[in-house]
XYZ file of C-alpha atoms in Angstrom:
589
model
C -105.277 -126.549 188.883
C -103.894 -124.142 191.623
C -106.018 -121.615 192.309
C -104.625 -117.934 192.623
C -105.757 -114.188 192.018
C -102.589 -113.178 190.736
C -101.344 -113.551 187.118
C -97.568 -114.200 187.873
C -98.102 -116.150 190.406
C -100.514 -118.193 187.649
C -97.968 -118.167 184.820
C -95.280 -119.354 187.014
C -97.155 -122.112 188.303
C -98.192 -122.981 184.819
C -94.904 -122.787 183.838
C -93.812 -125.123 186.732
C -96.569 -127.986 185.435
C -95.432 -127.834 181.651
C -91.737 -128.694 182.872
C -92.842 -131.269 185.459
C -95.135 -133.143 182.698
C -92.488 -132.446 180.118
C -89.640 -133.554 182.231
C -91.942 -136.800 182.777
C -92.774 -137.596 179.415
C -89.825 -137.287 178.007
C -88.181 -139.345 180.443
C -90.849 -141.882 179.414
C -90.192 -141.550 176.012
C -86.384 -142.246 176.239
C -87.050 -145.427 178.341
C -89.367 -146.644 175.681
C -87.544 -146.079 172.659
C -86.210 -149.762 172.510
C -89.992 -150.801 172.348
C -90.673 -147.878 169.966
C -87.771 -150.028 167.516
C -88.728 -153.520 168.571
C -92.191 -153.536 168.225
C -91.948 -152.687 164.252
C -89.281 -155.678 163.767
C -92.319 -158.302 165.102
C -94.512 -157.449 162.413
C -91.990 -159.120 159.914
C -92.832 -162.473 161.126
C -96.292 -161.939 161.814
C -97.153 -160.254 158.222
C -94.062 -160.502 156.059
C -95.646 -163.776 154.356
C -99.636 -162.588 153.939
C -98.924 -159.309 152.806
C -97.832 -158.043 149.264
C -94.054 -157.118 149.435
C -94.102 -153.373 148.283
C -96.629 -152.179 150.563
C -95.171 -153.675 153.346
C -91.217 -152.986 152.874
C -92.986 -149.186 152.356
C -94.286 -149.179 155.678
C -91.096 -150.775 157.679
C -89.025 -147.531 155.676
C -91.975 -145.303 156.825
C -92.013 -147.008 160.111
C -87.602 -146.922 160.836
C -87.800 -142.866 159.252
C -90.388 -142.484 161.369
C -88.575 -143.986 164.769
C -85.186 -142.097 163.712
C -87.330 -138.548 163.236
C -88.519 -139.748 166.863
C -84.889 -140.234 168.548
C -83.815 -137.265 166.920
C -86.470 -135.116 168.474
C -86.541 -136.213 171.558
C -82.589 -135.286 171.484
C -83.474 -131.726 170.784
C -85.715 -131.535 173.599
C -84.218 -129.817 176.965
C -87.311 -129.626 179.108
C -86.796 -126.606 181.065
C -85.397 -124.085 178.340
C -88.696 -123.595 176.092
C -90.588 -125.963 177.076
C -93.802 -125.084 174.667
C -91.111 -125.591 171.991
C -90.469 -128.739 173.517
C -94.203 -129.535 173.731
C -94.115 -129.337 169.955
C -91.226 -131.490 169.294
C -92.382 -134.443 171.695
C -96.050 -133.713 169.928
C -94.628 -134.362 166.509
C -92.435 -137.272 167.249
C -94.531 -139.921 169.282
C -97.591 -138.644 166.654
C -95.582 -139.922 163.658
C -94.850 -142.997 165.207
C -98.506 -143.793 165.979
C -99.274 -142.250 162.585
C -97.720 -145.408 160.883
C -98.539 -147.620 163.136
C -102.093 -146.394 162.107
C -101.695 -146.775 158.409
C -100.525 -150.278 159.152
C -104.367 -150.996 159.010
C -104.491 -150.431 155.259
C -101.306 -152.436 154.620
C -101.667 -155.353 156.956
C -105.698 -155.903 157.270
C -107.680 -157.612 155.039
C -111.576 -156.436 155.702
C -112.387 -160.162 154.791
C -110.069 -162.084 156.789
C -111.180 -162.021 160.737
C -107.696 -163.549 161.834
C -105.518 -160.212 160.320
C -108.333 -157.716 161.698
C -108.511 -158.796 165.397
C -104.619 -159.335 165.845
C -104.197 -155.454 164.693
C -106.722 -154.411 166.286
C -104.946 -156.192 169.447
C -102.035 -154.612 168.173
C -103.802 -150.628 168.261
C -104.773 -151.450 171.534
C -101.701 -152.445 173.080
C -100.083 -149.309 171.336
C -102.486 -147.103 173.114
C -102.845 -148.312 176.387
C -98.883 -148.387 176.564
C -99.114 -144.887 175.874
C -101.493 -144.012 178.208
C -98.966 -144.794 181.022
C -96.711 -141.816 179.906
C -98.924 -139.149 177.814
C -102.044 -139.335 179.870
C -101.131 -136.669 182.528
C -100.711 -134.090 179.455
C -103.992 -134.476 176.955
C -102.857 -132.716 174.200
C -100.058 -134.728 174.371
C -102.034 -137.685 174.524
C -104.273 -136.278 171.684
C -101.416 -135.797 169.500
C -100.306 -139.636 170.649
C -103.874 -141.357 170.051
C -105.567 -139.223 167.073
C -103.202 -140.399 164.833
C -103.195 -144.195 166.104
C -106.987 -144.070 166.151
C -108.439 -141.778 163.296
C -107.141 -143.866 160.114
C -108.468 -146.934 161.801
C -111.932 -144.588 161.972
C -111.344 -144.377 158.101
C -110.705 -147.466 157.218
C -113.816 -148.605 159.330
C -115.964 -146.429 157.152
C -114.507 -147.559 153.729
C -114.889 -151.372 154.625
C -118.287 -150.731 156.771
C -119.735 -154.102 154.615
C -117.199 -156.326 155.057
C -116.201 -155.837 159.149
C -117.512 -157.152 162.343
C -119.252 -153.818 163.821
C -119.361 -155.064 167.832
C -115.760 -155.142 167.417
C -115.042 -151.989 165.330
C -117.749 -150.170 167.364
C -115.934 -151.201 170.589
C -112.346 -149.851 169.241
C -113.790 -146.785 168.882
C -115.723 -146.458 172.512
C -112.139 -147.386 173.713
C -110.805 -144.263 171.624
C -113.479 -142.328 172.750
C -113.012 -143.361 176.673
C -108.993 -143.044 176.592
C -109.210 -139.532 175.466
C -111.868 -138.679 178.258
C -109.680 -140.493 180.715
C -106.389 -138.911 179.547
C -108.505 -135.262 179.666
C -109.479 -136.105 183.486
C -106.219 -138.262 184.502
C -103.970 -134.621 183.391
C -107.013 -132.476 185.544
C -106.359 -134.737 188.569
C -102.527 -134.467 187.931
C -102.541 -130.828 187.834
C -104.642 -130.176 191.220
C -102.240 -133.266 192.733
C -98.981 -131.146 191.461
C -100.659 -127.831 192.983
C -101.031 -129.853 196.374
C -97.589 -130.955 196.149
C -96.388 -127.656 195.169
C -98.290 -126.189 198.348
C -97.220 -128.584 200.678
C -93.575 -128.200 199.644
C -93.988 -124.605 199.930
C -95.857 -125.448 203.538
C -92.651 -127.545 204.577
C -90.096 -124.834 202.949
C -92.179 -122.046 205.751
C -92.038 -124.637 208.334
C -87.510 -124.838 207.932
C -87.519 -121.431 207.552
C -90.123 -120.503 210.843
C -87.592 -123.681 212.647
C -84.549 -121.876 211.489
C -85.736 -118.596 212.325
C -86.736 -119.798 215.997
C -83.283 -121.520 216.313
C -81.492 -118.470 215.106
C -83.458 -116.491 217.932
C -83.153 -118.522 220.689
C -79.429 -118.793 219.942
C -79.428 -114.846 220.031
C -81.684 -114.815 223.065
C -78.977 -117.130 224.783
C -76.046 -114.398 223.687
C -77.928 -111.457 224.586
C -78.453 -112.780 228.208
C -74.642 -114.010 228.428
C -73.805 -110.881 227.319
C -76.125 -108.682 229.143
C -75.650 -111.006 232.215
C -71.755 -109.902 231.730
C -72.038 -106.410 231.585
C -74.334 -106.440 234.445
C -72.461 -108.722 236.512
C -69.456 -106.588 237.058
C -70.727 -103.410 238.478
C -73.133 -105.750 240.724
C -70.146 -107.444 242.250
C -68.863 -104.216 243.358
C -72.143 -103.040 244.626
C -72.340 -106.327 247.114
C -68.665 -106.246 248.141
C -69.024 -102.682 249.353
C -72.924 -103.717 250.651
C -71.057 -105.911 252.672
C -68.489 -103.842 254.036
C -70.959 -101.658 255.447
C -72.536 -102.203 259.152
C -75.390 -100.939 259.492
C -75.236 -100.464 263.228
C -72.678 -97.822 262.447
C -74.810 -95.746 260.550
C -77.501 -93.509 261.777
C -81.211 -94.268 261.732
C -82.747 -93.230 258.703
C -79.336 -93.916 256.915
C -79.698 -97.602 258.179
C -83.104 -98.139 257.344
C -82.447 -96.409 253.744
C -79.362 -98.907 253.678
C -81.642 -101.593 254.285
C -84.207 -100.934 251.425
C -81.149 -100.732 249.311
C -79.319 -103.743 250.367
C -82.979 -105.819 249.735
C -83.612 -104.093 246.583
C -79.938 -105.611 245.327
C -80.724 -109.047 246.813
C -83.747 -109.056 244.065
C -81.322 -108.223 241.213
C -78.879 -110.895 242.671
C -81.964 -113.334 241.991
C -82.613 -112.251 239.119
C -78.923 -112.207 238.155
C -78.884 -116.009 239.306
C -81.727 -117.134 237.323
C -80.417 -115.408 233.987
C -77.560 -117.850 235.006
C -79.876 -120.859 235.237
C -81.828 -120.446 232.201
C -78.731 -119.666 229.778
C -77.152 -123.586 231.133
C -80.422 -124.933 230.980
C -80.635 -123.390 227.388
C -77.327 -125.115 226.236
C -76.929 -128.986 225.638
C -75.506 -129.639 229.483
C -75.651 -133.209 230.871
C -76.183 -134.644 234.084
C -73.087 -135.581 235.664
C -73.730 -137.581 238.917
C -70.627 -138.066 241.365
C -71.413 -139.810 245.434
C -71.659 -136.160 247.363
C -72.943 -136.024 250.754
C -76.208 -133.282 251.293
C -74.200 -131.652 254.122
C -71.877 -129.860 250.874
C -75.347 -128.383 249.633
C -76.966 -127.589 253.075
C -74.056 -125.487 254.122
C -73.970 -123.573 250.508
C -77.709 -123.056 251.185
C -77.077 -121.986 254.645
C -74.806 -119.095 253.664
C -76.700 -117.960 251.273
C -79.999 -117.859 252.353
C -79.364 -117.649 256.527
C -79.353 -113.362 256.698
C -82.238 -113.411 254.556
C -84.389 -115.642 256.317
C -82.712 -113.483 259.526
C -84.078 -110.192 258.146
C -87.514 -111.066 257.603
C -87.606 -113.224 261.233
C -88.568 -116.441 258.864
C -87.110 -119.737 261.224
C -85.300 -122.197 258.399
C -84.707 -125.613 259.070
C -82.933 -128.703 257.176
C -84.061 -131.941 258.673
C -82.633 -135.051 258.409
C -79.989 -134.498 255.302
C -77.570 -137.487 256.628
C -77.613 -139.371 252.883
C -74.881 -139.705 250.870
C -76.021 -139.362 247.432
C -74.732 -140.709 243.786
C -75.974 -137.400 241.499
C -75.451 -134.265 240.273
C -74.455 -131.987 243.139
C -75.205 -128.926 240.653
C -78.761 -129.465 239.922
C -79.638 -130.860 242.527
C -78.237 -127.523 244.566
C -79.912 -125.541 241.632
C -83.444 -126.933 242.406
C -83.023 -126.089 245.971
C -82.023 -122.929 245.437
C -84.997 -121.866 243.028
C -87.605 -123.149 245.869
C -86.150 -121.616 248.762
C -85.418 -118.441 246.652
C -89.149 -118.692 245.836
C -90.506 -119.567 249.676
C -88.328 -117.031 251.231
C -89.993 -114.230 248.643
C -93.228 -115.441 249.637
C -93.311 -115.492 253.135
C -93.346 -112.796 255.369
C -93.347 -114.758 258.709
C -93.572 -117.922 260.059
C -90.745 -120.966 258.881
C -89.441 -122.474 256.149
C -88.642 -126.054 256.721
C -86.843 -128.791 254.050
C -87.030 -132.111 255.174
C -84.944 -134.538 253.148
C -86.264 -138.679 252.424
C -84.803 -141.880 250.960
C -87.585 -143.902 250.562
C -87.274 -146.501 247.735
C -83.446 -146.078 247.495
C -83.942 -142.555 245.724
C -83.485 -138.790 247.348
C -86.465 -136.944 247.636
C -87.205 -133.385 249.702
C -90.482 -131.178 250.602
C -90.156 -127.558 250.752
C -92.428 -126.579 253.102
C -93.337 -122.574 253.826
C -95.908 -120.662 255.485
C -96.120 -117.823 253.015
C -99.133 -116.645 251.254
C -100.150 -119.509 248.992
C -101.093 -120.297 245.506
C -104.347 -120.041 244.287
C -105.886 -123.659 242.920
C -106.195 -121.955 239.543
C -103.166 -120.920 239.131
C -101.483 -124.302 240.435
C -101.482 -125.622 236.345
C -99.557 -122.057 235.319
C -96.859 -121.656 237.634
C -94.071 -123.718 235.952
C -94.629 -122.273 232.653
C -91.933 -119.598 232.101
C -92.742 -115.764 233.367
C -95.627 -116.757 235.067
C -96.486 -114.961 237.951
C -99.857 -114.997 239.978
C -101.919 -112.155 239.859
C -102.804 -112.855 243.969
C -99.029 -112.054 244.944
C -97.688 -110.004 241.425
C -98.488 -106.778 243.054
C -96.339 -107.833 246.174
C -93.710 -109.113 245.034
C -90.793 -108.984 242.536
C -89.427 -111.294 240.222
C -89.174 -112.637 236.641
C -91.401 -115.745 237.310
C -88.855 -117.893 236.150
C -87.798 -120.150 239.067
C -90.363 -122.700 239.105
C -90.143 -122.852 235.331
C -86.201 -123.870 236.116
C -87.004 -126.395 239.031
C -89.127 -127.816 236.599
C -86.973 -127.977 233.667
C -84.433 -129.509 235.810
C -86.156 -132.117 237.281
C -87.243 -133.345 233.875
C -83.835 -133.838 232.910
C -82.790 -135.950 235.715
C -86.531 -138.190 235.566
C -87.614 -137.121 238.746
C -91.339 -135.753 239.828
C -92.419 -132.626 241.236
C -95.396 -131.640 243.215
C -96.939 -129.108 245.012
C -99.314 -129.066 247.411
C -100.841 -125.304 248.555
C -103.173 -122.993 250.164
C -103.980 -119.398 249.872
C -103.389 -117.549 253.330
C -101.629 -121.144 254.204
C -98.369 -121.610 252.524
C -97.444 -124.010 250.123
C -95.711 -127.413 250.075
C -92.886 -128.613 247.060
C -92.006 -132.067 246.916
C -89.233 -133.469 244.495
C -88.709 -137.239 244.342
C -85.127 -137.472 242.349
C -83.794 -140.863 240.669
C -80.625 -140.203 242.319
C -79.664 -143.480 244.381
C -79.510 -142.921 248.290
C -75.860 -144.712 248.738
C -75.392 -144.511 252.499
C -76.741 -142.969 255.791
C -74.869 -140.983 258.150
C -75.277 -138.848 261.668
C -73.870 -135.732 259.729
C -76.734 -133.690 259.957
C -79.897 -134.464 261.939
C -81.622 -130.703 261.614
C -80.321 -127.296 261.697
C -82.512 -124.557 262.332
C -81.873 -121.113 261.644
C -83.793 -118.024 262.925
C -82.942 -114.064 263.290
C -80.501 -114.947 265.799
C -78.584 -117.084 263.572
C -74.847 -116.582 263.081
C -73.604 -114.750 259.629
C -71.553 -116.793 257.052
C -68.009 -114.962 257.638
C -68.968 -116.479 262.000
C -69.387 -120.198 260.758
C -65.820 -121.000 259.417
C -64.055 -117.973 261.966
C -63.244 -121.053 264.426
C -61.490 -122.866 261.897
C -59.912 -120.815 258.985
C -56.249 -120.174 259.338
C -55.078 -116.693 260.423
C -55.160 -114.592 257.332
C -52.195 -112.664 258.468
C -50.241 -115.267 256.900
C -52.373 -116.097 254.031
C -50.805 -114.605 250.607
C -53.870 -113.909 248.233
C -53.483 -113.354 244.899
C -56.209 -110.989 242.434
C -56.286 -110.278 239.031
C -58.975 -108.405 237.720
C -59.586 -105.822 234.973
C -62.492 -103.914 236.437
C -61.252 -101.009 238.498
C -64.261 -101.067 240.691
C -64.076 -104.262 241.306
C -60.575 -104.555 242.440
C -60.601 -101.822 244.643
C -63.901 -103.897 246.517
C -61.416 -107.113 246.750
C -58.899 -105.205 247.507
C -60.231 -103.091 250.334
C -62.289 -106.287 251.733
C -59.233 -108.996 251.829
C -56.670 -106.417 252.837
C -59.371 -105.268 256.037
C -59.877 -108.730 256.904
C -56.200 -109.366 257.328
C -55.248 -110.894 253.822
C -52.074 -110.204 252.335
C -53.380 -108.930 249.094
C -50.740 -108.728 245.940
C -53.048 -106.888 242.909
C -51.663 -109.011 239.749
C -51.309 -107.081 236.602
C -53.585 -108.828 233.702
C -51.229 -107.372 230.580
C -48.498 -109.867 229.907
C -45.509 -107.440 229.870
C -46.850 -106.008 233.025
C -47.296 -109.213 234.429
C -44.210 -111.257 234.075
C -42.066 -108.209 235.413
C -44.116 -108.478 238.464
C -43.222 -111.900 239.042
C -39.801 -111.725 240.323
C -41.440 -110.001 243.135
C -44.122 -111.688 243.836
C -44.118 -114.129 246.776
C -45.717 -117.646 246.956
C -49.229 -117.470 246.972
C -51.999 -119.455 249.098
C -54.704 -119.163 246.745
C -55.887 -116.974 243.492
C -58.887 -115.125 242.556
C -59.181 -114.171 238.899
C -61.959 -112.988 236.652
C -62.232 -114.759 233.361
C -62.090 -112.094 230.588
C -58.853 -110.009 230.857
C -58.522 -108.863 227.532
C -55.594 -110.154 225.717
C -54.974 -113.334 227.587
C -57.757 -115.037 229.914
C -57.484 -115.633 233.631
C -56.784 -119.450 232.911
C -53.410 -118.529 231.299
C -52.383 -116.479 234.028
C -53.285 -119.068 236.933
C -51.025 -121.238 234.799
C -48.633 -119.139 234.311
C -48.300 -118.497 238.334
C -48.116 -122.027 238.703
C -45.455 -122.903 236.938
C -43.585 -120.078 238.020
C -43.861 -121.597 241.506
C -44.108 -124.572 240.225
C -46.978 -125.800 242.903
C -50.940 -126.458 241.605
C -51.907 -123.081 244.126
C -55.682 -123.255 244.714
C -57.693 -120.982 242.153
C -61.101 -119.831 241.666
C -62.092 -117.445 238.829
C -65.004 -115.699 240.059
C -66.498 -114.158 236.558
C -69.661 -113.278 235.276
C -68.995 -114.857 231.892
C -72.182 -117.470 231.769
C -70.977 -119.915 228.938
C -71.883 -123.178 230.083
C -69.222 -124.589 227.655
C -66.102 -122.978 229.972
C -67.098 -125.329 233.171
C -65.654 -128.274 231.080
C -62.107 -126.465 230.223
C -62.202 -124.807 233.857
C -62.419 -127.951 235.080
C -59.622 -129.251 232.992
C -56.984 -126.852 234.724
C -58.207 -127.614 238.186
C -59.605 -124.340 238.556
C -63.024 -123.779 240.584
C -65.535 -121.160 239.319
C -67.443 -118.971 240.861
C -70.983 -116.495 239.078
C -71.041 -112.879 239.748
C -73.003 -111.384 241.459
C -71.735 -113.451 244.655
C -72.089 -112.077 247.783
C -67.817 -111.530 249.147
C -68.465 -113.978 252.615
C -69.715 -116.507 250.309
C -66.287 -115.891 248.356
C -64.084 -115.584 251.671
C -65.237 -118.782 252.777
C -65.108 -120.631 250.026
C -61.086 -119.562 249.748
C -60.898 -120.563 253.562
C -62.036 -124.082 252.684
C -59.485 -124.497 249.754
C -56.714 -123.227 251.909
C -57.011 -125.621 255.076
């Protein structure tokens, strides 16, 4: 029996093994009520001619009373209202049953006449081994079955003690004797199996609850970063737009160098900012989608974003031999990237960071190689576990120790490997083999090297772009700040800027002055409507698909699908305004 300290908890488990054994014998009892009716009719055969006719048609009455008293009872019983009442209704009807059955020995056996006494007593034993299968896990139940099969056989034993066979009357009653001992330890073992049962159902209920629980975190975990990540985003974007619009040769000397500590300590939120961004779409159910891209699209995206950085700290970066074209996911693959230069360029303070791109076997594969400070060999088992971070560099260095956690995570999900290879004082050494097929070669790109003397993004596309004099560009945004930054940027670097109201009254009375626009940047969130409906809107008004990008710092994985629908590009804030300016020079051309 369950074990506990605590009376309620006692009585309700108690409670909980009387209904389960009621609930169980009862059942039983219902099933076998066409036996309990049957079994009497076979006697008629079998005794009708060698017994005297009023004892016998007396015992069939006693016997069909008897069985009718049973069905009756059992009707009454409702196994989880009272179920000690109950107890005492099943009691009393399967004990009257065996009751007659056990005065059958006075009506049916002669003490004389070997033939009559073994076939009943093959008769009690069949009786009580059949009702060992259903009473046994209760004994009193099983007490109140047997005790009246058994004890007038016991007296009718001891009145005809001279006339019966004794081996076989004293082995009827070591059967009696054994079924109630088994029935007594059959209902103990039943009990402690029920308590197990109990526990591990209780063990299993924890277990949903603990899973539910977890879900139901990491689900809020996931809102509070998109949300956070939001708020954040916006004022960020304003603080790089303006960053950017500053020079700090302009400014005097301490200014400048007080601009500079600023300017880094923002490129560490913007990586932080970008890897909120990674974990919350690695945290939603994205899949792979894999597309023929050539590595020149990623190299230049990693170019402009990492080039000034690598230029401030005097670190030479180099991409060697990128000329694949490559059937995979553009995304991820730019993602993993990303995470290990972020993570090379934080730990090195001089020397070069070099990735060298392979297609050996038919598959893409890359080292990231840096000359930084190196990992320690016990640490190299810890640091793709999430918010790890080393306690050789910690003091140095900022960060959330999350992006080798995401390069990992990533390459799981598109089968690839990742190694690393590193020594303290040395640098370290990443390499990624993908499964994404290698589908041609080309003379694209054979190495680019950049050092401190390398251009600046808004430089590499200035040859090319068209004049922005005649470029009409279109914003819509909700965030004062922010549209003063776009505003002020575009409209210095030659853009004709037209500010687009985001309310709809506002808006449509705006667009019978409004000339044809080049391209439109939008945020996402604009209150009442979103900036899909208005990029839609200006569309059809012009009816031409103008190039769009909504540059937003909504992180919902699920909005790349429906952005994608409308043939509008997207864009994450914090994103520094070159990256943005040449991104709507490409579209334009």
């Amino acid at each position: 029996m369950m074990e506990t300290r605590h009376p309620q908890l006692k009585q309700n488990f108690n409670e909980l093994v009387a209904i389960e054994k009621l609930q169980h014998m009862h059942n039983y009892s219902k099933s076998s009520t066409v036996a309990t009716i049957l079994a009497p009719l076979l006697c008629i055969p079998l005794y009708e001619d060698s017994t005297p006719h009023l004892p016998f048609y007396v015992w069939l009455v006693a016997m069909a009373i008897a069985v009718m008293a049973r069905y009756c009872l059992l009707k009454l019983i409702r196994a989880k209202d009272k179920p000690q009442r109950d107890f005492v209704f099943l009691n009393i009807a399967i004990g009257m049953v065996t009751f007659v059955w056990g005065i059958g020995w006075f009506v049916f056996v002669q003490p004389s006449d070997m033939v009559s006494y073994l076939l009943y007593q093959i008769i009690s034993l069949t009786v009580l081994f059949v009702g060992m299968v259903g009473y046994c896990i209760d004994w009193k139940t099983f007490a109140a079955f047997v005790i009246p099969l058994k004890l007038p056989e016991l007296v009718f034993i001891t009145l005809n003690f001279s006339q019966i066979v004794w081996p076989i009357a004293l082995g009827s009653m070591v059967a009696f004797y054994l079924a109630l001992k088994m029935g007594f330890l059959f209902a103990s073992s039943w009990e402690k199996s029920f308590s197990l049962r109990l526990r591990n159902d209780a063990l299993f209920d924890q277990l949903i609850e603990e899973k539910n629980a977890s879900m139901a975190a990491n689900i809020a975990k996931s809102e509070f970063i998109a949300t956070a990540s939001h708020d954040l985003r916006q004022p960020m974007q304003s603080i790089n737009i303006f960053l950017d619009m500053v020079d700090p040769s302009e400014l005097k000397d301490k200014h400048s160098s007080i601009f500079l500590r600023m300017r880094k300590s923002v490129s560490v939120l913007n990586r932080m900012f970008n890897t909120l961004l990674d974990i919350s779409k690695l945290d939603s159910n994205f899949a792979v989608n894999e597309r023929p891209f050539h590595l020149t699209e990623i190299v230049n995206i990693l170019e402009d974003r990492f080039s000034d950085l690598c230029a401030e700290k005097n670190i030479q970066l180099s991409f060697v031999d990128g000329n694949f074209v490559v059937q995979g996911d553009a995304n991820l693959l730019e993602q993993i990237l990303r995470n290990l230069l972020a993570n090379a360029i934080q730990y090195t303070d001089k020397g070069a960071i070099s990735v060298a791109f392979h297609g050996q076997s038919g598959t893409l594969g890359f080292t990231v190689e840096d000359s930084g400070c190196g990992i320690p060999a016990e640490d190299l088992p810890l640091i793709f576990k999430e918010f790890f971070r080393s306690d050789h560099s910690r003091s140095h260095y900022d960060g959330l120790g999350l992006g080798l956690s995401i390069v990992s995570r990533i390459v799981k999900k598109i089968n690839g490997t990742c190694t690393v290879q590193s020594e303290v004082g040395q640098g370290s050494t990443f390499t990624i083999q993908t499964s994404f097929p290698v589908l041609e070669r080309s003379d694209a790109l054979q190495s680019r090297t950049h050092n401190s003397d390398t251009r600046n993004t808004i430089h590499r596309y200035e040859q090319t772009r068209p004049a922005t004099q005649s470029i009409h560009l279109g914003i819509i945004e909700n965030d004062d700040a922010l549209l003063t930054a776009y505003q002020q940027y575009f409209t210095r670097s030659g853009y004709n800027v037209h500010v687009i109201p985001h309310s709809q009254a506002d808006f449509e009375a705006h667009l019978a002055s409004m000339p044809k626009l080049d391209f439109i940047l939008s945020d996402f969130r604009l209150g009442e409507h979103d900036g899909i409906h208005f990029i839609q809107r200006l569309r059809e008004e012009f009816n031409h698909d103008i190039p769009a990008c909504i540059v937003t710092a909504d992180t919902s994985p699920q909005h790349l699908e429906l952005f994608s629908r409308h043939n509008i590009e997207v864009m994450y804030k914090p994103i520094d305004i070159k990256s943005v300016e040449a991104f709507i020079a490409t579209r334009i051309h």
